[in-house]
GROMACS .gro file of C-alpha atoms in nm:
model
  322
    1UNK     CA    1   9.833  11.290   5.701
    2UNK     CA    2  10.116  11.495   5.573
    3UNK     CA    3  10.464  11.375   5.672
    4UNK     CA    4  10.603  11.545   5.984
    5UNK     CA    5  10.882  11.621   5.935
    6UNK     CA    6  11.004  11.456   5.620
    7UNK     CA    7  11.313  11.293   5.786
    8UNK     CA    8  11.101  11.070   6.006
    9UNK     CA    9  11.004  10.706   5.934
   10UNK     CA   10  10.780  10.592   6.222
   11UNK     CA   11  10.469  10.373   6.233
   12UNK     CA   12  10.181  10.578   6.390
   13UNK     CA   13   9.963  10.269   6.403
   14UNK     CA   14  10.212  10.067   6.617
   15UNK     CA   15  10.010   9.966   6.924
   16UNK     CA   16   9.671  10.041   6.775
   17UNK     CA   17   9.400   9.834   6.949
   18UNK     CA   18   9.640   9.676   7.195
   19UNK     CA   19   9.628   9.654   7.578
   20UNK     CA   20   9.883   9.551   7.834
   21UNK     CA   21   9.764   9.197   7.789
   22UNK     CA   22   9.926   9.182   7.439
   23UNK     CA   23  10.261   9.190   7.624
   24UNK     CA   24  10.200   8.904   7.874
   25UNK     CA   25  10.542   8.891   8.046
   26UNK     CA   26  10.765   9.154   8.198
   27UNK     CA   27  11.028   9.057   7.943
   28UNK     CA   28  10.791   9.123   7.656
   29UNK     CA   29  10.709   9.470   7.799
   30UNK     CA   30  11.072   9.562   7.854
   31UNK     CA   31  11.165   9.443   7.509
   32UNK     CA   32  10.899   9.670   7.348
   33UNK     CA   33  11.002   9.959   7.570
   34UNK     CA   34  11.363   9.930   7.442
   35UNK     CA   35  11.243   9.895   7.086
   36UNK     CA   36  11.029  10.213   7.102
   37UNK     CA   37  11.293  10.407   7.292
   38UNK     CA   38  11.566  10.313   7.048
   39UNK     CA   39  11.347  10.410   6.749
   40UNK     CA   40  11.268  10.737   6.910
   41UNK     CA   41  11.630  10.831   6.979
   42UNK     CA   42  11.726  10.722   6.627
   43UNK     CA   43  11.454  10.899   6.438
   44UNK     CA   44  11.413  11.238   6.607
   45UNK     CA   45  11.668  11.515   6.577
   46UNK     CA   46  11.579  11.699   6.893
   47UNK     CA   47  11.379  11.477   7.135
   48UNK     CA   48  11.300  11.556   7.498
   49UNK     CA   49  11.176  11.335   7.781
   50UNK     CA   50  10.889  11.446   8.008
   51UNK     CA   51  11.001  11.394   8.369
   52UNK     CA   52  10.771  11.449   8.659
   53UNK     CA   53  10.975  11.275   8.926
   54UNK     CA   54  10.702  11.005   8.932
   55UNK     CA   55  10.748  10.637   8.873
   56UNK     CA   56  10.632  10.627   8.511
   57UNK     CA   57  10.849  10.905   8.382
   58UNK     CA   58  11.148  10.791   8.587
   59UNK     CA   59  11.109  10.438   8.439
   60UNK     CA   60  11.091  10.595   8.091
   61UNK     CA   61  11.407  10.788   8.175
   62UNK     CA   62  11.579  10.468   8.283
   63UNK     CA   63  11.512  10.299   7.942
   64UNK     CA   64  11.640  10.613   7.771
   65UNK     CA   65  11.961  10.616   7.968
   66UNK     CA   66  12.014  10.246   7.907
   67UNK     CA   67  11.942  10.266   7.532
   68UNK     CA   68  12.143  10.581   7.484
   69UNK     CA   69  12.450  10.430   7.660
   70UNK     CA   70  12.427  10.097   7.472
   71UNK     CA   71  12.379  10.238   7.122
   72UNK     CA   72  12.567  10.562   7.141
   73UNK     CA   73  12.288  10.820   7.140
   74UNK     CA   74  12.280  11.145   7.339
   75UNK     CA   75  12.058  11.141   7.642
   76UNK     CA   76  11.774  11.391   7.560
   77UNK     CA   77  11.695  11.703   7.765
   78UNK     CA   78  11.438  11.626   8.039
   79UNK     CA   79  11.147  11.865   8.064
   80UNK     CA   80  10.996  11.914   8.413
   81UNK     CA   81  10.663  12.103   8.420
   82UNK     CA   82  10.676  12.329   8.726
   83UNK     CA   83  10.319  12.422   8.801
   84UNK     CA   84  10.405  12.592   9.128
   85UNK     CA   85  10.207  12.346   9.337
   86UNK     CA   86  10.448  12.053   9.366
   87UNK     CA   87  10.541  11.876   9.685
   88UNK     CA   88  10.884  11.997   9.801
   89UNK     CA   89  10.990  11.637   9.804
   90UNK     CA   90  10.934  11.622   9.424
   91UNK     CA   91  11.163  11.913   9.355
   92UNK     CA   92  11.430  11.765   9.587
   93UNK     CA   93  11.397  11.429   9.411
   94UNK     CA   94  11.435  11.578   9.061
   95UNK     CA   95  11.720  11.801   9.161
   96UNK     CA   96  11.904  11.512   9.327
   97UNK     CA   97  11.871  11.262   9.040
   98UNK     CA   98  11.936  11.518   8.777
   99UNK     CA   99  12.273  11.564   8.933
  100UNK     CA  100  12.331  11.193   8.995
  101UNK     CA  101  12.253  11.107   8.640
  102UNK     CA  102  12.406  11.416   8.484
  103UNK     CA  103  12.086  11.526   8.318
  104UNK     CA  104  12.008  11.854   8.137
  105UNK     CA  105  11.679  11.960   8.290
  106UNK     CA  106  11.457  12.230   8.148
  107UNK     CA  107  11.188  12.372   8.377
  108UNK     CA  108  10.873  12.449   8.191
  109UNK     CA  109  10.678  12.723   8.370
  110UNK     CA  110  10.401  12.969   8.278
  111UNK     CA  111  10.606  13.251   8.423
  112UNK     CA  112  10.333  13.507   8.352
  113UNK     CA  113  10.100  13.335   8.590
  114UNK     CA  114  10.383  13.262   8.832
  115UNK     CA  115  10.490  13.623   8.847
  116UNK     CA  116  10.134  13.740   8.934
  117UNK     CA  117  10.107  13.471   9.200
  118UNK     CA  118  10.432  13.576   9.351
  119UNK     CA  119  10.368  13.957   9.324
  120UNK     CA  120  10.031  13.913   9.496
  121UNK     CA  121  10.133  13.648   9.750
  122UNK     CA  122   9.855  13.423   9.628
  123UNK     CA  123   9.771  13.093   9.783
  124UNK     CA  124   9.628  12.794   9.590
  125UNK     CA  125   9.261  12.863   9.534
  126UNK     CA  126   9.299  13.245   9.527
  127UNK     CA  127   9.149  13.416   9.216
  128UNK     CA  128   9.360  13.547   8.928
  129UNK     CA  129   9.197  13.818   8.709
  130UNK     CA  130   9.204  13.715   8.345
  131UNK     CA  131   9.267  14.079   8.248
  132UNK     CA  132   9.598  14.074   8.443
  133UNK     CA  133   9.744  13.806   8.226
  134UNK     CA  134   9.965  13.846   7.915
  135UNK     CA  135   9.809  13.864   7.577
  136UNK     CA  136   9.935  13.510   7.508
  137UNK     CA  137   9.759  13.370   7.819
  138UNK     CA  138   9.442  13.580   7.757
  139UNK     CA  139   9.427  13.435   7.411
  140UNK     CA  140   9.432  13.083   7.550
  141UNK     CA  141   9.164  13.167   7.815
  142UNK     CA  142   8.923  13.348   7.584
  143UNK     CA  143   8.977  13.209   7.244
  144UNK     CA  144   9.094  12.850   7.296
  145UNK     CA  145   8.918  12.761   7.625
  146UNK     CA  146   8.628  12.998   7.558
  147UNK     CA  147   8.624  13.083   7.927
  148UNK     CA  148   8.407  13.384   7.999
  149UNK     CA  149   8.449  13.446   8.374
  150UNK     CA  150   8.657  13.744   8.486
  151UNK     CA  151   8.873  13.540   8.718
  152UNK     CA  152   8.991  13.183   8.761
  153UNK     CA  153   9.132  13.004   9.072
  154UNK     CA  154   9.502  12.936   9.107
  155UNK     CA  155   9.445  12.564   9.112
  156UNK     CA  156   9.558  12.274   8.894
  157UNK     CA  157   9.230  12.092   8.932
  158UNK     CA  158   9.042  12.324   8.710
  159UNK     CA  159   9.008  12.354   8.333
  160UNK     CA  160   9.181  12.703   8.315
  161UNK     CA  161   9.436  12.641   8.587
  162UNK     CA  162   9.552  12.308   8.449
  163UNK     CA  163   9.565  12.439   8.091
  164UNK     CA  164   9.769  12.750   8.178
  165UNK     CA  165  10.002  12.598   8.432
  166UNK     CA  166  10.071  12.272   8.247
  167UNK     CA  167   9.974  12.261   7.889
  168UNK     CA  168  10.063  12.619   7.792
  169UNK     CA  169  10.395  12.585   7.989
  170UNK     CA  170  10.463  12.265   7.805
  171UNK     CA  171  10.376  12.386   7.453
  172UNK     CA  172  10.571  12.708   7.498
  173UNK     CA  173  10.880  12.509   7.594
  174UNK     CA  174  10.843  12.276   7.302
  175UNK     CA  175  10.836  12.576   7.079
  176UNK     CA  176  11.123  12.753   7.238
  177UNK     CA  177  11.354  12.450   7.219
  178UNK     CA  178  11.224  12.326   6.871
  179UNK     CA  179  11.152  11.977   7.015
  180UNK     CA  180  11.027  11.740   6.751
  181UNK     CA  181  10.964  11.430   6.971
  182UNK     CA  182  10.840  11.419   7.329
  183UNK     CA  183  10.919  11.089   7.505
  184UNK     CA  184  10.659  11.036   7.775
  185UNK     CA  185  10.563  10.787   8.041
  186UNK     CA  186  10.191  10.750   7.985
  187UNK     CA  187  10.023  10.411   8.009
  188UNK     CA  188   9.722  10.252   7.851
  189UNK     CA  189   9.575  10.139   8.195
  190UNK     CA  190   9.625  10.471   8.369
  191UNK     CA  191   9.320  10.650   8.229
  192UNK     CA  192   9.048  10.598   7.971
  193UNK     CA  193   9.169  10.910   7.792
  194UNK     CA  194   9.503  10.729   7.720
  195UNK     CA  195   9.367  10.387   7.633
  196UNK     CA  196   9.377  10.446   7.252
  197UNK     CA  197   9.728  10.592   7.236
  198UNK     CA  198   9.990  10.438   7.007
  199UNK     CA  199  10.360  10.410   7.061
  200UNK     CA  200  10.428  10.698   6.813
  201UNK     CA  201  10.153  10.945   6.840
  202UNK     CA  202  10.128  11.261   6.615
  203UNK     CA  203  10.057  11.612   6.748
  204UNK     CA  204  10.077  11.798   6.419
  205UNK     CA  205   9.805  12.065   6.427
  206UNK     CA  206   9.989  12.402   6.451
  207UNK     CA  207   9.674  12.578   6.567
  208UNK     CA  208   9.680  12.376   6.895
  209UNK     CA  209  10.048  12.296   6.970
  210UNK     CA  210  10.395  12.319   6.818
  211UNK     CA  211  10.390  12.023   6.580
  212UNK     CA  212  10.574  11.719   6.734
  213UNK     CA  213  10.530  11.351   6.800
  214UNK     CA  214  10.479  11.177   7.121
  215UNK     CA  215  10.706  10.861   7.181
  216UNK     CA  216  10.531  10.646   7.443
  217UNK     CA  217  10.751  10.363   7.529
  218UNK     CA  218  10.575  10.224   7.845
  219UNK     CA  219  10.217  10.215   7.725
  220UNK     CA  220  10.212   9.839   7.770
  221UNK     CA  221  10.303   9.846   8.145
  222UNK     CA  222  10.034   9.823   8.410
  223UNK     CA  223  10.091   9.983   8.748
  224UNK     CA  224  10.209   9.646   8.902
  225UNK     CA  225  10.450   9.600   8.610
  226UNK     CA  226  10.616   9.937   8.678
  227UNK     CA  227  10.700   9.846   9.041
  228UNK     CA  228  10.810   9.497   8.947
  229UNK     CA  229  11.053   9.648   8.693
  230UNK     CA  230  11.178   9.905   8.951
  231UNK     CA  231  11.264   9.662   9.224
  232UNK     CA  232  11.402   9.382   8.995
  233UNK     CA  233  11.576   9.586   8.722
  234UNK     CA  234  11.590   9.969   8.761
  235UNK     CA  235  11.715   9.987   9.123
  236UNK     CA  236  11.957   9.682   9.104
  237UNK     CA  237  12.103   9.825   8.779
  238UNK     CA  238  12.140  10.187   8.904
  239UNK     CA  239  12.214  10.157   9.279
  240UNK     CA  240  12.547  10.020   9.399
  241UNK     CA  241  12.506   9.779   9.687
  242UNK     CA  242  12.141   9.687   9.602
  243UNK     CA  243  12.099   9.316   9.554
  244UNK     CA  244  12.150   9.220   9.196
  245UNK     CA  245  11.865   8.968   9.202
  246UNK     CA  246  11.621   9.240   9.333
  247UNK     CA  247  11.458   9.317   9.654
  248UNK     CA  248  11.113   9.458   9.747
  249UNK     CA  249  11.130   9.677  10.059
  250UNK     CA  250  10.848   9.658  10.299
  251UNK     CA  251  10.892  10.009  10.427
  252UNK     CA  252  11.131  10.313  10.410
  253UNK     CA  253  11.338  10.158  10.676
  254UNK     CA  254  11.359   9.818  10.509
  255UNK     CA  255  11.635   9.889  10.254
  256UNK     CA  256  11.924   9.646  10.230
  257UNK     CA  257  12.290   9.701  10.293
  258UNK     CA  258  12.264  10.030  10.477
  259UNK     CA  259  12.104  10.210  10.184
  260UNK     CA  260  11.856  10.495  10.246
  261UNK     CA  261  11.576  10.657  10.043
  262UNK     CA  262  11.827  10.911   9.912
  263UNK     CA  263  12.009  10.628   9.737
  264UNK     CA  264  11.706  10.495   9.564
  265UNK     CA  265  11.555  10.650   9.241
  266UNK     CA  266  11.207  10.620   9.379
  267UNK     CA  267  11.026  10.928   9.515
  268UNK     CA  268  10.984  10.919   9.896
  269UNK     CA  269  10.622  11.004   9.848
  270UNK     CA  270  10.569  10.646   9.717
  271UNK     CA  271  10.736  10.512  10.027
  272UNK     CA  272  10.488  10.728  10.232
  273UNK     CA  273  10.179  10.581  10.074
  274UNK     CA  274  10.111  10.794   9.769
  275UNK     CA  275  10.036  10.609   9.439
  276UNK     CA  276  10.003  10.914   9.216
  277UNK     CA  277  10.189  11.245   9.250
  278UNK     CA  278   9.984  11.550   9.143
  279UNK     CA  279  10.004  11.858   9.358
  280UNK     CA  280  10.050  11.920   9.731
  281UNK     CA  281   9.710  12.085   9.728
  282UNK     CA  282   9.498  11.813   9.581
  283UNK     CA  283   9.675  11.480   9.621
  284UNK     CA  284   9.646  11.260   9.919
  285UNK     CA  285   9.820  10.927  10.011
  286UNK     CA  286   9.614  10.623   9.919
  287UNK     CA  287   9.728  10.411  10.221
  288UNK     CA  288   9.990  10.401  10.486
  289UNK     CA  289  10.188  10.128  10.312
  290UNK     CA  290  10.430  10.199  10.031
  291UNK     CA  291  10.256  10.224   9.686
  292UNK     CA  292  10.388   9.885   9.562
  293UNK     CA  293  10.250   9.692   9.869
  294UNK     CA  294   9.894   9.837   9.828
  295UNK     CA  295   9.598   9.653   9.668
  296UNK     CA  296   9.688   9.778   9.318
  297UNK     CA  297   9.473   9.528   9.130
  298UNK     CA  298   9.148   9.621   9.313
  299UNK     CA  299   9.183   9.996   9.374
  300UNK     CA  300   9.223  10.305   9.161
  301UNK     CA  301   9.570  10.450   9.106
  302UNK     CA  302   9.454  10.815   9.098
  303UNK     CA  303   9.201  10.787   9.381
  304UNK     CA  304   9.416  11.019   9.585
  305UNK     CA  305   9.378  11.301   9.330
  306UNK     CA  306   9.094  11.549   9.337
  307UNK     CA  307   9.116  11.580   8.962
  308UNK     CA  308   9.013  11.246   8.822
  309UNK     CA  309   8.750  11.337   8.570
  310UNK     CA  310   8.786  11.170   8.232
  311UNK     CA  311   8.601  11.445   8.045
  312UNK     CA  312   8.838  11.706   8.171
  313UNK     CA  313   9.143  11.496   8.097
  314UNK     CA  314   9.016  11.424   7.740
  315UNK     CA  315   8.974  11.801   7.678
  316UNK     CA  316   9.314  11.879   7.814
  317UNK     CA  317   9.480  11.615   7.602
  318UNK     CA  318   9.304  11.766   7.293
  319UNK     CA  319   9.478  12.085   7.379
  320UNK     CA  320   9.819  11.931   7.408
  321UNK     CA  321   9.858  11.794   7.760
  322UNK     CA  322  10.019  11.453   7.818
   0.00000   0.00000   0.00000
């Protein structure tokens, strides 16, 4: 593999063949997250962090903020992929915490598709003619995806819709901002398509995406670990008046010291019973209990999503998605 770029010195095999069990304690997992995050901020000249407003990317952002403050690095730009089908609560959450944490947020959008949707007052599921797309998007549909139909539905949970609204939007943003390292919150246990990832993962093929690396600091966390860190580290560290020794709320109304959901860097959708945040069209709550109180060990995290097909995720990742 050729060096990319020549100023980098990272180990692309770090994490190879490992699972969350190789980091048996929460302290082990946190220590590794800090190590990978520090390496990422040190090595890359123009990194960015993927931020969805979900628990994993917000945890990743927490580590970035902590490491940047402790070691004197700049906090990278946060990239939010706006696929036009988010819950309003997600936009509100991202806007609120971007201001609270003084973050520079770039909104990655496929504006060509978005403009057609707006101009024609489309609803999710309505058809979009391929011929009405820009040359750039038509190239992706016809040449890269080899899609032959005349129309495709305005939906995330399809091969074409997901690719155009997420992957193309992301890759175009990486190119526009000349980003060399993408810090993301993917985890080994989340999907089979991510189980073989390493902490520093190359994406160097210019025919597929703008060459860059993925820096993946929380691969070693399982879903339960994420919530344990939130209620025992993240929230106590970032929320004034939250108990320093941690506290696990049993409901949205069970927050200590007069705090409300607006004070907590945890999306209200998790309080409402969602365990995974996809789109308002295709994601349903898993239970009535908050996400961290559900039977995490014996149920599927993405069960509430319509799109949970490993072959589709694998193909999308090959094209540059997270």
